[in-house]
Amino acid sequence: MDKPEPLSDDILARAERDELVQKVYELESERDALRADAERYQWLRGRDLNTIAAGGVFAGMTPQNIVINGADLDSRIDAERAAEGNPNA
């Protein structure tokens, strides 16, 4: 049986480049999704505390029925995530 010819350096370089380009596309897609999540959260975080009276989207707590935003929202989310056992909270 004939031994297959080894791949040329040019073919290997193109394959490695193609893999790197694909990885860049994947990372860019992930970055864009994370940015969109961060922008949505920043929008929610900045909502006025009077939003519940005026109507619209807001973050709140029950059973207290209060609207929270800013640093209060951050700390409550972190506390809830920690209570659920999330190590990154």
Short mmCIF file of N, CA and C in Angstrom, two decimals, residues 2-88:
data_model
loop_
_atom_site.label_atom_id
_atom_site.label_comp_id
_atom_site.label_asym_id
_atom_site.label_seq_id
_atom_site.Cartn_x
_atom_site.Cartn_y
_atom_site.Cartn_z
N ASP A 2 0.53 2.20 -0.81
CA ASP A 2 1.31 3.43 -0.89
C ASP A 2 1.05 4.31 0.31
N LYS A 3 2.09 4.91 0.77
CA LYS A 3 1.99 5.84 1.89
C LYS A 3 1.44 7.16 1.37
N PRO A 4 0.42 7.75 2.05
CA PRO A 4 -0.12 9.02 1.56
C PRO A 4 0.92 10.11 1.66
N GLU A 5 0.84 11.02 0.70
CA GLU A 5 1.78 12.14 0.71
C GLU A 5 1.45 13.07 1.87
N PRO A 6 2.49 13.57 2.54
CA PRO A 6 2.22 14.51 3.63
C PRO A 6 1.61 15.80 3.08
N LEU A 7 0.82 16.44 3.91
CA LEU A 7 0.23 17.71 3.50
C LEU A 7 1.30 18.77 3.39
N SER A 8 1.18 19.59 2.40
CA SER A 8 2.17 20.66 2.24
C SER A 8 1.96 21.72 3.31
N ASP A 9 3.01 22.47 3.56
CA ASP A 9 2.92 23.56 4.53
C ASP A 9 1.86 24.56 4.14
N ASP A 10 1.69 24.77 2.84
CA ASP A 10 0.70 25.72 2.35
C ASP A 10 -0.72 25.25 2.69
N ILE A 11 -0.99 23.98 2.51
CA ILE A 11 -2.32 23.43 2.82
C ILE A 11 -2.57 23.51 4.33
N LEU A 12 -1.56 23.16 5.12
CA LEU A 12 -1.71 23.24 6.57
C LEU A 12 -1.93 24.69 7.01
N ALA A 13 -1.20 25.62 6.44
CA ALA A 13 -1.34 27.03 6.80
C ALA A 13 -2.74 27.53 6.47
N ARG A 14 -3.27 27.14 5.31
CA ARG A 14 -4.63 27.55 4.95
C ARG A 14 -5.66 26.94 5.89
N ALA A 15 -5.48 25.71 6.26
CA ALA A 15 -6.42 25.05 7.18
C ALA A 15 -6.39 25.73 8.55
N GLU A 16 -5.19 26.03 9.02
CA GLU A 16 -5.08 26.72 10.31
C GLU A 16 -5.70 28.12 10.23
N ARG A 17 -5.47 28.81 9.13
CA ARG A 17 -6.05 30.14 8.95
C ARG A 17 -7.58 30.05 8.93
N ASP A 18 -8.10 29.08 8.21
CA ASP A 18 -9.56 28.91 8.14
C ASP A 18 -10.15 28.63 9.51
N GLU A 19 -9.45 27.81 10.30
CA GLU A 19 -9.92 27.53 11.66
C GLU A 19 -9.90 28.80 12.51
N LEU A 20 -8.84 29.59 12.37
CA LEU A 20 -8.74 30.83 13.14
C LEU A 20 -9.81 31.82 12.71
N VAL A 21 -10.06 31.92 11.43
CA VAL A 21 -11.10 32.83 10.93
C VAL A 21 -12.45 32.40 11.48
N GLN A 22 -12.73 31.10 11.47
CA GLN A 22 -14.00 30.59 12.01
C GLN A 22 -14.12 30.92 13.49
N LYS A 23 -13.03 30.76 14.24
CA LYS A 23 -13.04 31.06 15.67
C LYS A 23 -13.30 32.55 15.90
N VAL A 24 -12.71 33.40 15.06
CA VAL A 24 -12.94 34.84 15.18
C VAL A 24 -14.42 35.15 14.96
N TYR A 25 -15.03 34.53 13.94
CA TYR A 25 -16.46 34.74 13.69
C TYR A 25 -17.30 34.30 14.89
N GLU A 26 -16.96 33.16 15.48
CA GLU A 26 -17.69 32.67 16.65
C GLU A 26 -17.54 33.62 17.83
N LEU A 27 -16.32 34.11 18.05
CA LEU A 27 -16.08 35.03 19.17
C LEU A 27 -16.78 36.37 18.93
N GLU A 28 -16.80 36.84 17.69
CA GLU A 28 -17.50 38.09 17.39
C GLU A 28 -19.00 37.94 17.63
N SER A 29 -19.54 36.80 17.26
CA SER A 29 -20.96 36.54 17.48
C SER A 29 -21.28 36.50 18.98
N GLU A 30 -20.42 35.83 19.75
CA GLU A 30 -20.60 35.77 21.20
C GLU A 30 -20.48 37.17 21.81
N ARG A 31 -19.49 37.95 21.36
CA ARG A 31 -19.31 39.31 21.85
C ARG A 31 -20.56 40.15 21.58
N ASP A 32 -21.10 40.03 20.37
CA ASP A 32 -22.28 40.82 20.01
C ASP A 32 -23.48 40.44 20.88
N ALA A 33 -23.64 39.15 21.16
CA ALA A 33 -24.74 38.70 22.01
C ALA A 33 -24.56 39.22 23.44
N LEU A 34 -23.33 39.16 23.94
CA LEU A 34 -23.05 39.66 25.30
C LEU A 34 -23.26 41.18 25.37
N ARG A 35 -22.87 41.89 24.33
CA ARG A 35 -23.07 43.34 24.30
C ARG A 35 -24.56 43.67 24.32
N ALA A 36 -25.35 42.94 23.53
CA ALA A 36 -26.80 43.18 23.51
C ALA A 36 -27.40 42.92 24.89
N ASP A 37 -26.97 41.84 25.56
CA ASP A 37 -27.46 41.56 26.92
C ASP A 37 -27.08 42.70 27.87
N ALA A 38 -25.84 43.16 27.78
CA ALA A 38 -25.38 44.24 28.66
C ALA A 38 -26.15 45.52 28.40
N GLU A 39 -26.41 45.82 27.14
CA GLU A 39 -27.16 47.04 26.81
C GLU A 39 -28.60 46.95 27.32
N ARG A 40 -29.22 45.77 27.19
CA ARG A 40 -30.58 45.61 27.72
C ARG A 40 -30.58 45.79 29.23
N TYR A 41 -29.60 45.21 29.91
CA TYR A 41 -29.54 45.34 31.36
C TYR A 41 -29.31 46.79 31.78
N GLN A 42 -28.41 47.48 31.08
CA GLN A 42 -28.16 48.89 31.42
C GLN A 42 -29.42 49.73 31.22
N TRP A 43 -30.19 49.40 30.19
CA TRP A 43 -31.44 50.12 29.97
C TRP A 43 -32.40 49.85 31.13
N LEU A 44 -32.55 48.59 31.52
CA LEU A 44 -33.44 48.23 32.63
C LEU A 44 -32.95 48.85 33.93
N ARG A 45 -31.65 48.80 34.15
CA ARG A 45 -31.04 49.34 35.38
C ARG A 45 -31.30 50.83 35.53
N GLY A 46 -31.39 51.53 34.41
CA GLY A 46 -31.57 52.98 34.44
C GLY A 46 -33.02 53.45 34.44
N ARG A 47 -33.97 52.52 34.51
CA ARG A 47 -35.38 52.91 34.49
C ARG A 47 -35.71 53.75 35.71
N ASP A 48 -36.60 54.71 35.51
CA ASP A 48 -37.04 55.60 36.57
C ASP A 48 -37.87 54.83 37.59
N LEU A 49 -37.71 55.18 38.84
CA LEU A 49 -38.48 54.49 39.89
C LEU A 49 -39.98 54.74 39.77
N ASN A 50 -40.38 55.75 39.04
CA ASN A 50 -41.80 56.04 38.86
C ASN A 50 -42.40 55.29 37.66
N THR A 51 -41.63 54.42 37.05
CA THR A 51 -42.11 53.69 35.89
C THR A 51 -43.36 52.88 36.20
N ILE A 52 -43.46 52.35 37.39
CA ILE A 52 -44.63 51.53 37.73
C ILE A 52 -45.91 52.36 37.67
N ALA A 53 -45.84 53.61 38.08
CA ALA A 53 -47.02 54.47 38.03
C ALA A 53 -47.29 54.94 36.60
N ALA A 54 -46.24 55.20 35.85
CA ALA A 54 -46.39 55.72 34.50
C ALA A 54 -46.64 54.61 33.48
N GLY A 55 -46.34 53.39 33.86
CA GLY A 55 -46.47 52.27 32.95
C GLY A 55 -45.18 52.02 32.20
N GLY A 56 -44.97 50.78 31.81
CA GLY A 56 -43.77 50.43 31.06
C GLY A 56 -43.02 49.30 31.72
N VAL A 57 -41.83 49.07 31.23
CA VAL A 57 -40.98 47.97 31.70
C VAL A 57 -40.14 48.45 32.86
N PHE A 58 -40.06 47.62 33.90
CA PHE A 58 -39.27 47.96 35.07
C PHE A 58 -38.88 46.69 35.79
N ALA A 59 -37.95 46.81 36.74
CA ALA A 59 -37.58 45.69 37.60
C ALA A 59 -38.18 45.95 38.97
N GLY A 60 -38.78 44.94 39.54
CA GLY A 60 -39.41 45.13 40.83
C GLY A 60 -39.21 43.93 41.74
N MET A 61 -39.63 44.13 42.96
CA MET A 61 -39.55 43.07 43.97
C MET A 61 -40.93 42.81 44.53
N THR A 62 -41.20 41.53 44.72
CA THR A 62 -42.43 41.14 45.39
C THR A 62 -42.04 40.36 46.64
N PRO A 63 -42.80 40.32 47.66
CA PRO A 63 -44.16 40.85 47.78
C PRO A 63 -44.19 42.33 48.14
N GLN A 64 -43.02 42.99 48.21
CA GLN A 64 -43.00 44.40 48.59
C GLN A 64 -43.64 45.30 47.54
N ASN A 65 -43.71 44.82 46.30
CA ASN A 65 -44.24 45.61 45.19
C ASN A 65 -43.54 46.96 45.06
N ILE A 66 -42.22 46.89 44.97
CA ILE A 66 -41.44 48.10 44.78
C ILE A 66 -40.61 47.98 43.51
N VAL A 67 -40.33 49.13 42.91
CA VAL A 67 -39.48 49.20 41.73
C VAL A 67 -38.05 49.44 42.21
N ILE A 68 -37.10 48.72 41.63
CA ILE A 68 -35.70 48.93 41.98
C ILE A 68 -34.90 49.20 40.71
N ASN A 69 -33.82 49.96 40.87
CA ASN A 69 -32.95 50.25 39.74
C ASN A 69 -31.53 50.50 40.24
N GLY A 70 -30.64 50.84 39.35
CA GLY A 70 -29.28 51.21 39.69
C GLY A 70 -28.56 50.19 40.56
N ALA A 71 -27.80 50.70 41.53
CA ALA A 71 -27.00 49.84 42.41
C ALA A 71 -27.89 48.91 43.23
N ASP A 72 -29.10 49.35 43.58
CA ASP A 72 -30.02 48.48 44.32
C ASP A 72 -30.38 47.24 43.49
N LEU A 73 -30.64 47.46 42.21
CA LEU A 73 -30.96 46.34 41.33
C LEU A 73 -29.76 45.40 41.21
N ASP A 74 -28.58 45.98 41.03
CA ASP A 74 -27.36 45.15 40.94
C ASP A 74 -27.20 44.27 42.17
N SER A 75 -27.29 44.87 43.34
CA SER A 75 -27.05 44.10 44.57
C SER A 75 -28.12 43.05 44.80
N ARG A 76 -29.38 43.34 44.45
CA ARG A 76 -30.44 42.34 44.62
C ARG A 76 -30.25 41.17 43.67
N ILE A 77 -29.85 41.47 42.43
CA ILE A 77 -29.59 40.40 41.47
C ILE A 77 -28.43 39.53 41.96
N ASP A 78 -27.35 40.19 42.41
CA ASP A 78 -26.20 39.44 42.92
C ASP A 78 -26.58 38.57 44.11
N ALA A 79 -27.40 39.10 45.01
CA ALA A 79 -27.82 38.35 46.18
C ALA A 79 -28.67 37.14 45.79
N GLU A 80 -29.58 37.33 44.86
CA GLU A 80 -30.44 36.22 44.41
C GLU A 80 -29.61 35.15 43.71
N ARG A 81 -28.67 35.58 42.88
CA ARG A 81 -27.82 34.61 42.18
C ARG A 81 -26.95 33.84 43.17
N ALA A 82 -26.43 34.53 44.18
CA ALA A 82 -25.62 33.86 45.21
C ALA A 82 -26.47 32.86 45.98
N ALA A 83 -27.71 33.23 46.29
CA ALA A 83 -28.61 32.34 47.02
C ALA A 83 -28.92 31.08 46.21
N GLU A 84 -28.90 31.21 44.89
CA GLU A 84 -29.13 30.06 44.02
C GLU A 84 -27.86 29.23 43.82
N GLY A 85 -26.76 29.67 44.44
CA GLY A 85 -25.52 28.91 44.34
C GLY A 85 -24.66 29.25 43.14
N ASN A 86 -24.91 30.38 42.50
CA ASN A 86 -24.11 30.79 41.35
C ASN A 86 -22.75 31.29 41.85
N PRO A 87 -21.67 30.63 41.47
CA PRO A 87 -20.34 31.02 41.98
C PRO A 87 -19.85 32.34 41.43
N ASN A 88 -20.46 32.85 40.36
CA ASN A 88 -20.01 34.11 39.75
C ASN A 88 -20.82 35.32 40.24
#
